[in-house]
Tab-separated table of C-alpha atoms in Angstrom:
chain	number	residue	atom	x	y	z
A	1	UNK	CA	115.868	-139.204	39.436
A	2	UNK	CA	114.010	-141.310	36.902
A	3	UNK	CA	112.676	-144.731	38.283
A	4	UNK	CA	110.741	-147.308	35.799
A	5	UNK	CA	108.498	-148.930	38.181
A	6	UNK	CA	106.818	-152.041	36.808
A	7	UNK	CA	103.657	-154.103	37.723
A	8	UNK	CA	103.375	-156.870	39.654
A	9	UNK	CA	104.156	-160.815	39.686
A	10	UNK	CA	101.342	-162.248	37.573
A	11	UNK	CA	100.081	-166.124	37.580
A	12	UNK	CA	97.726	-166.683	34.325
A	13	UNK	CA	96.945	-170.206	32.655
A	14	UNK	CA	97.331	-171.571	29.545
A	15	UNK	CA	95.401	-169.089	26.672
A	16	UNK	CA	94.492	-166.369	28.809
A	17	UNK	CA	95.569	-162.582	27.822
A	18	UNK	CA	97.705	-160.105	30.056
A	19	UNK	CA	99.222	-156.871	30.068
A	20	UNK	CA	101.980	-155.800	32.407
A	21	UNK	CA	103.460	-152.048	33.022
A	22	UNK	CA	106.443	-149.764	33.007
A	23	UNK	CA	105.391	-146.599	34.861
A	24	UNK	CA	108.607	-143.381	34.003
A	25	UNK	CA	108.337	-141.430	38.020
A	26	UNK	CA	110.573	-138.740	35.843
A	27	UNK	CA	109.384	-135.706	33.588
A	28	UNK	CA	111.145	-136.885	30.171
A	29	UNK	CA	109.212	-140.254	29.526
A	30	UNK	CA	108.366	-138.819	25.348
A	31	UNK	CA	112.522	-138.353	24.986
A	32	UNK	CA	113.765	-141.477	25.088
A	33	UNK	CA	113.041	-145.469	24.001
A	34	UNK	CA	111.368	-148.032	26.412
A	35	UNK	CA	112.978	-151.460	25.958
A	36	UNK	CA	111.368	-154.726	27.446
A	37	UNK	CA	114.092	-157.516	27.851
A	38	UNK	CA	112.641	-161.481	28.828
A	39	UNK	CA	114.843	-163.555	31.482
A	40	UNK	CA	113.538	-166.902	31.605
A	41	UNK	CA	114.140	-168.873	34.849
A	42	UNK	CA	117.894	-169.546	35.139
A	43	UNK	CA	118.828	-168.074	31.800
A	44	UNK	CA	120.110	-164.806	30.009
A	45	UNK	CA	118.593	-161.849	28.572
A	46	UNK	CA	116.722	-161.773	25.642
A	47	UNK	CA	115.812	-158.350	23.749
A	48	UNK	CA	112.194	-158.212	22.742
A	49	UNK	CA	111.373	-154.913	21.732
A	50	UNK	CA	111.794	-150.781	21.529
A	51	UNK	CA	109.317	-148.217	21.726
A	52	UNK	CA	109.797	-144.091	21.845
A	53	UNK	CA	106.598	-142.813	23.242
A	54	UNK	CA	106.346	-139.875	22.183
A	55	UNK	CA	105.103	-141.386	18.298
A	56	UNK	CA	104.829	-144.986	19.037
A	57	UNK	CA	107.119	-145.716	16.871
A	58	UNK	CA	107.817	-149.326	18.023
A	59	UNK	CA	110.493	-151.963	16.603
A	60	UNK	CA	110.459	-155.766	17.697
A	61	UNK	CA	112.555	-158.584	17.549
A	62	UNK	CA	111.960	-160.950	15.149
A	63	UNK	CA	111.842	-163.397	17.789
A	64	UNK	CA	109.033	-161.894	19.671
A	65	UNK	CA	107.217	-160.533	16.473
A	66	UNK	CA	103.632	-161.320	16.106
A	67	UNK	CA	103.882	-163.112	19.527
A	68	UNK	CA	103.595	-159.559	22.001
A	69	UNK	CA	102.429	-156.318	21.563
A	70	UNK	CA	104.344	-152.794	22.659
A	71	UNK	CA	102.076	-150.187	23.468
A	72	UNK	CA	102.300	-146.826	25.928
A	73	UNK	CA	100.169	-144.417	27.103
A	74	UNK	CA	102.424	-140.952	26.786
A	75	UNK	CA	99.558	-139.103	29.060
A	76	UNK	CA	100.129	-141.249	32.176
A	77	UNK	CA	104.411	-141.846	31.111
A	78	UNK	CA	103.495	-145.817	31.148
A	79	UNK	CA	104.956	-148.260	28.578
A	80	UNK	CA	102.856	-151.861	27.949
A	81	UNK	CA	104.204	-155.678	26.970
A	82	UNK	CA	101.153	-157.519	26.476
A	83	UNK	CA	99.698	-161.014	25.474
A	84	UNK	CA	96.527	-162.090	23.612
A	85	UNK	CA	97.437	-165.931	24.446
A	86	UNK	CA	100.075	-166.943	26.818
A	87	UNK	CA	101.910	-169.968	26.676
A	88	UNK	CA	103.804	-171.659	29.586
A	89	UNK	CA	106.663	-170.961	27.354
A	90	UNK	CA	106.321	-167.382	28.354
A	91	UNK	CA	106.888	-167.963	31.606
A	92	UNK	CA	110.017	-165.477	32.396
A	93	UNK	CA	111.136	-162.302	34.387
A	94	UNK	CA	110.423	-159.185	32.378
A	95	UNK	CA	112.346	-156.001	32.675
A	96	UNK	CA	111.270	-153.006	30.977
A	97	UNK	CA	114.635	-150.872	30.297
A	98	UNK	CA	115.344	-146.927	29.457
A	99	UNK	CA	117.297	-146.418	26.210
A	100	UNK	CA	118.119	-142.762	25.759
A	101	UNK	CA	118.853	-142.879	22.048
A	102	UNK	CA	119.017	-145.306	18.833
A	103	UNK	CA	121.235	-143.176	17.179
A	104	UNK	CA	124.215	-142.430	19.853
A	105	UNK	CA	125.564	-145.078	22.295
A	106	UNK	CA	122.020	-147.056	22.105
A	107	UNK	CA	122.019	-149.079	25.611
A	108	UNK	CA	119.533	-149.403	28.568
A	109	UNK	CA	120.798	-147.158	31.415
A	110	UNK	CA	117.763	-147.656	33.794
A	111	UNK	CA	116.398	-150.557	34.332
A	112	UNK	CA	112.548	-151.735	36.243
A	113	UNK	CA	112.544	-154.063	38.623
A	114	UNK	CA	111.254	-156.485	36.588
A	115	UNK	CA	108.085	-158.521	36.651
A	116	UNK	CA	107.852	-162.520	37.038
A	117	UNK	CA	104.768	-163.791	35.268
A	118	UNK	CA	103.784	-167.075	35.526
A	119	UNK	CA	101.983	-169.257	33.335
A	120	UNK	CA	100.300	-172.170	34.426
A	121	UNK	CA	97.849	-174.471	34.485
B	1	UNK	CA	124.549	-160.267	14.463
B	2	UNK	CA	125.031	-163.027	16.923
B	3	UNK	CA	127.548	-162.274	20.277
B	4	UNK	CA	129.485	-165.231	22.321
B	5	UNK	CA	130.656	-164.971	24.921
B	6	UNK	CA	133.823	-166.154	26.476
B	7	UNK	CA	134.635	-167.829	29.043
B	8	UNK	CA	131.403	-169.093	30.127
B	9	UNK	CA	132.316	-169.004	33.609
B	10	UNK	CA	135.103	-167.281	35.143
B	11	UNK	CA	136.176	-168.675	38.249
B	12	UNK	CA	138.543	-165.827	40.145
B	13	UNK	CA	139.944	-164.921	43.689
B	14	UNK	CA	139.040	-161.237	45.066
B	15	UNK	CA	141.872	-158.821	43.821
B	16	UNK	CA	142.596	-160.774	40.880
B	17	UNK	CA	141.950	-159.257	37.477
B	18	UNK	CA	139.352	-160.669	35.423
B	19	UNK	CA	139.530	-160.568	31.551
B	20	UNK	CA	135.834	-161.041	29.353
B	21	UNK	CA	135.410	-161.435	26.021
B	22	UNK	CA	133.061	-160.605	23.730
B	23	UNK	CA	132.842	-161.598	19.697
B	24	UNK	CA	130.260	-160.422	17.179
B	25	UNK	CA	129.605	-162.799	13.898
B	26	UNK	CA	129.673	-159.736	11.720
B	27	UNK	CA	131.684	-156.237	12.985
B	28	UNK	CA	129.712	-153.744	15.193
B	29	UNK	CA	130.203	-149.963	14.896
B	30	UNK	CA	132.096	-149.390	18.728
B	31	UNK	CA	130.054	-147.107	19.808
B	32	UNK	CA	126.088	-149.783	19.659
B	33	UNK	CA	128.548	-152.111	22.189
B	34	UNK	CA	127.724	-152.303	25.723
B	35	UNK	CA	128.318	-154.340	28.801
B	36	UNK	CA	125.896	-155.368	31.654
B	37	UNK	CA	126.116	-156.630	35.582
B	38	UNK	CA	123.406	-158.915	36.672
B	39	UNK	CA	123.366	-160.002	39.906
B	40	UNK	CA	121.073	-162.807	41.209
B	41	UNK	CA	117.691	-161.326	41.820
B	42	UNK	CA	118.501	-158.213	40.759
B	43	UNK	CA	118.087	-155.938	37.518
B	44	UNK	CA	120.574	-155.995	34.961
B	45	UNK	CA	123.027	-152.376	35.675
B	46	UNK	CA	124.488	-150.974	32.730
B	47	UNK	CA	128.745	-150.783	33.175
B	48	UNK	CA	129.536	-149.851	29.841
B	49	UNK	CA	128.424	-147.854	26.830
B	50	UNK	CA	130.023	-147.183	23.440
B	51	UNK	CA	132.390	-149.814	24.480
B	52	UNK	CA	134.572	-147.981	26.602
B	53	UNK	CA	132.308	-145.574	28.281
B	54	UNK	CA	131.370	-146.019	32.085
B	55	UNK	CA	127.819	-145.225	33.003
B	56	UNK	CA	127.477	-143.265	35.717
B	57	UNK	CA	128.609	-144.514	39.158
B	58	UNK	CA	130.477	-147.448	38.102
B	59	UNK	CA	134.014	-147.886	39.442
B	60	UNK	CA	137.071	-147.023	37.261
B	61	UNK	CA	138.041	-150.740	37.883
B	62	UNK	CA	135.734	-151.605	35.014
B	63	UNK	CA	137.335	-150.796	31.776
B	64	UNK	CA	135.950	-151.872	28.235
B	65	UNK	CA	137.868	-151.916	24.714
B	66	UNK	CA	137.658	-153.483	21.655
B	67	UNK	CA	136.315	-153.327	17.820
B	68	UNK	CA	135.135	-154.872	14.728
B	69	UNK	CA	134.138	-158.294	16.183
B	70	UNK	CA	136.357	-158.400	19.337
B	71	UNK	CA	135.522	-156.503	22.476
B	72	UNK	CA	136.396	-157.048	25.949
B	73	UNK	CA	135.344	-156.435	29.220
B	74	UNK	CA	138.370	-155.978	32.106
B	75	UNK	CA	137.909	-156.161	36.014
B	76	UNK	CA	141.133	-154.638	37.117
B	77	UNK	CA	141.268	-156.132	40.316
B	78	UNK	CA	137.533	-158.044	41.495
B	79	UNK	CA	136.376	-157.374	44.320
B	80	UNK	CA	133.735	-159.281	46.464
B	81	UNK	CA	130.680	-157.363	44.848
B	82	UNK	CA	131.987	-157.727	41.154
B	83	UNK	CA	130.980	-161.580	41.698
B	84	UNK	CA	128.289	-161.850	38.958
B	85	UNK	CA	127.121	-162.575	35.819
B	86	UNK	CA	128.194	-160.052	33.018
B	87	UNK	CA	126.323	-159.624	29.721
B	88	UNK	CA	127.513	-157.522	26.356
B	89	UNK	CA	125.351	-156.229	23.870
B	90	UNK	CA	125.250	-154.593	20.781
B	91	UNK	CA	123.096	-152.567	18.783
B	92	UNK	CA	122.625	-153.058	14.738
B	93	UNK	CA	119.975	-153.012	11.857
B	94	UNK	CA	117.367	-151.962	14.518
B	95	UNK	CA	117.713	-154.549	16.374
B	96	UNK	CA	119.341	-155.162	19.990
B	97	UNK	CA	121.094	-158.359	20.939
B	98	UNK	CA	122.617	-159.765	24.260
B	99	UNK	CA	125.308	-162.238	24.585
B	100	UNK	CA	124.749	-165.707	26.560
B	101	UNK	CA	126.589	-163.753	29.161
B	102	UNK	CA	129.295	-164.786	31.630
B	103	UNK	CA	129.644	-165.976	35.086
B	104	UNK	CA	132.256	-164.673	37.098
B	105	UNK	CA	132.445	-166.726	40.354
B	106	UNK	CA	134.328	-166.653	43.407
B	107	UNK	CA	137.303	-169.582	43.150
């Protein structure tokens, strides 16, 4: 059974950098799209990004553009959101999400735990 | 494309049917629609797939339909675990987007 496991609660300040992970437990992390989806406190779900491992071939919102970076490491089936500057504004639950295609029926079927970070000063 | 979401909260008694809506500003091809379960604390669960497709494990109580710009999600008859807030989404020019979602609460 595929599990995304992701990293744990972080606590940063103000203009410091982080990078949190998605780690696949299955065998088939190159066939399908990693999603990472923002929940800030008390709100809804906001889509930030798509990546399919097995080229990098990553697509962002434009909301989140510029702002985060999508990376993943196909050798150790681990997906990456990460931050050169972090804001208080980023302060949020993340969920990275399992998207088995683009093409046919594109929605997240398996879903991390999520992972609260934190940003203050 | 932009999704709302209506009613913003839904407030129900168990065994009562529960009707959600879902409108896109511009039409979205049926099968990029899906429909979420979030429950507080929890991970979002995927119900519903190329907008009338139940993932797997979800009870036949859950039904989805729609197209164009109208789609809806229908709770035949809640029960006291359905009690949650439900999200749609849709899938277009390579982008994903989420609805403001709706809360379906116990009356």
């Amino acid at each position: 059974e595929v599990q995304l496991v992701q990293s744990g609660a972080e606590v940063k300040k103000p203009g410091e950098s982080l990078k949190i992970s998605c780690k696949d437990s299955g065998n088939s992390f190159t066939n399908y799209w990693i999603g990472w989806v923002r929940q800030m406190p008390g709100k809804g779900l906001e889509w930030m990004g798509v990546i399919y491992p097995r080229d990098s071939d990553t697509r962002y919102s434009p909301s989140f553009q510029g702002q985060v970076t999508i990376s993943a490491d196909k050798s150790i089936s681990t997906a990456y959101l990460q931050w050169s500057s972090l804001k208080a504004s980023d302060t949020a639950m993340y969920y990275c999400a399992r998207a088995l295609s683009l093409v046919r029926s594109p929605a997240f079927d398996i879903w991390g735990q999520g992972t609260m970070v934190t940003v203050s000063s | 494309i932009v999704l709302t979401q209506s009613p913003g909260t839904l407030s129900l008694s168990p065994g009562e049917r529960a009707t959600l809506s879902c409108r896109a500003s511009q039409s979205v091809i049926s099968d990029y629609l899906a429909w979420y379960q979030q429950k507080p604390g929890q991970a979002p669960r995927l119900l519903i797939s190329g907008t009338s497709s139940r993932a797997t494990g979800i009870p036949d109580r859950f039904s989805g339909s729609g197209s164009g710009t109208d789609f809806t999600l229908t709770i035949s008859r809640l029960e006291a675990e359905d009690f949650a807030v439900y999200y749609c989404q849709q899938y277009g020019s390579a982008l994903f987007t989420f609805g403001p979602g709706t809360k379906v609460d116990i009356k």
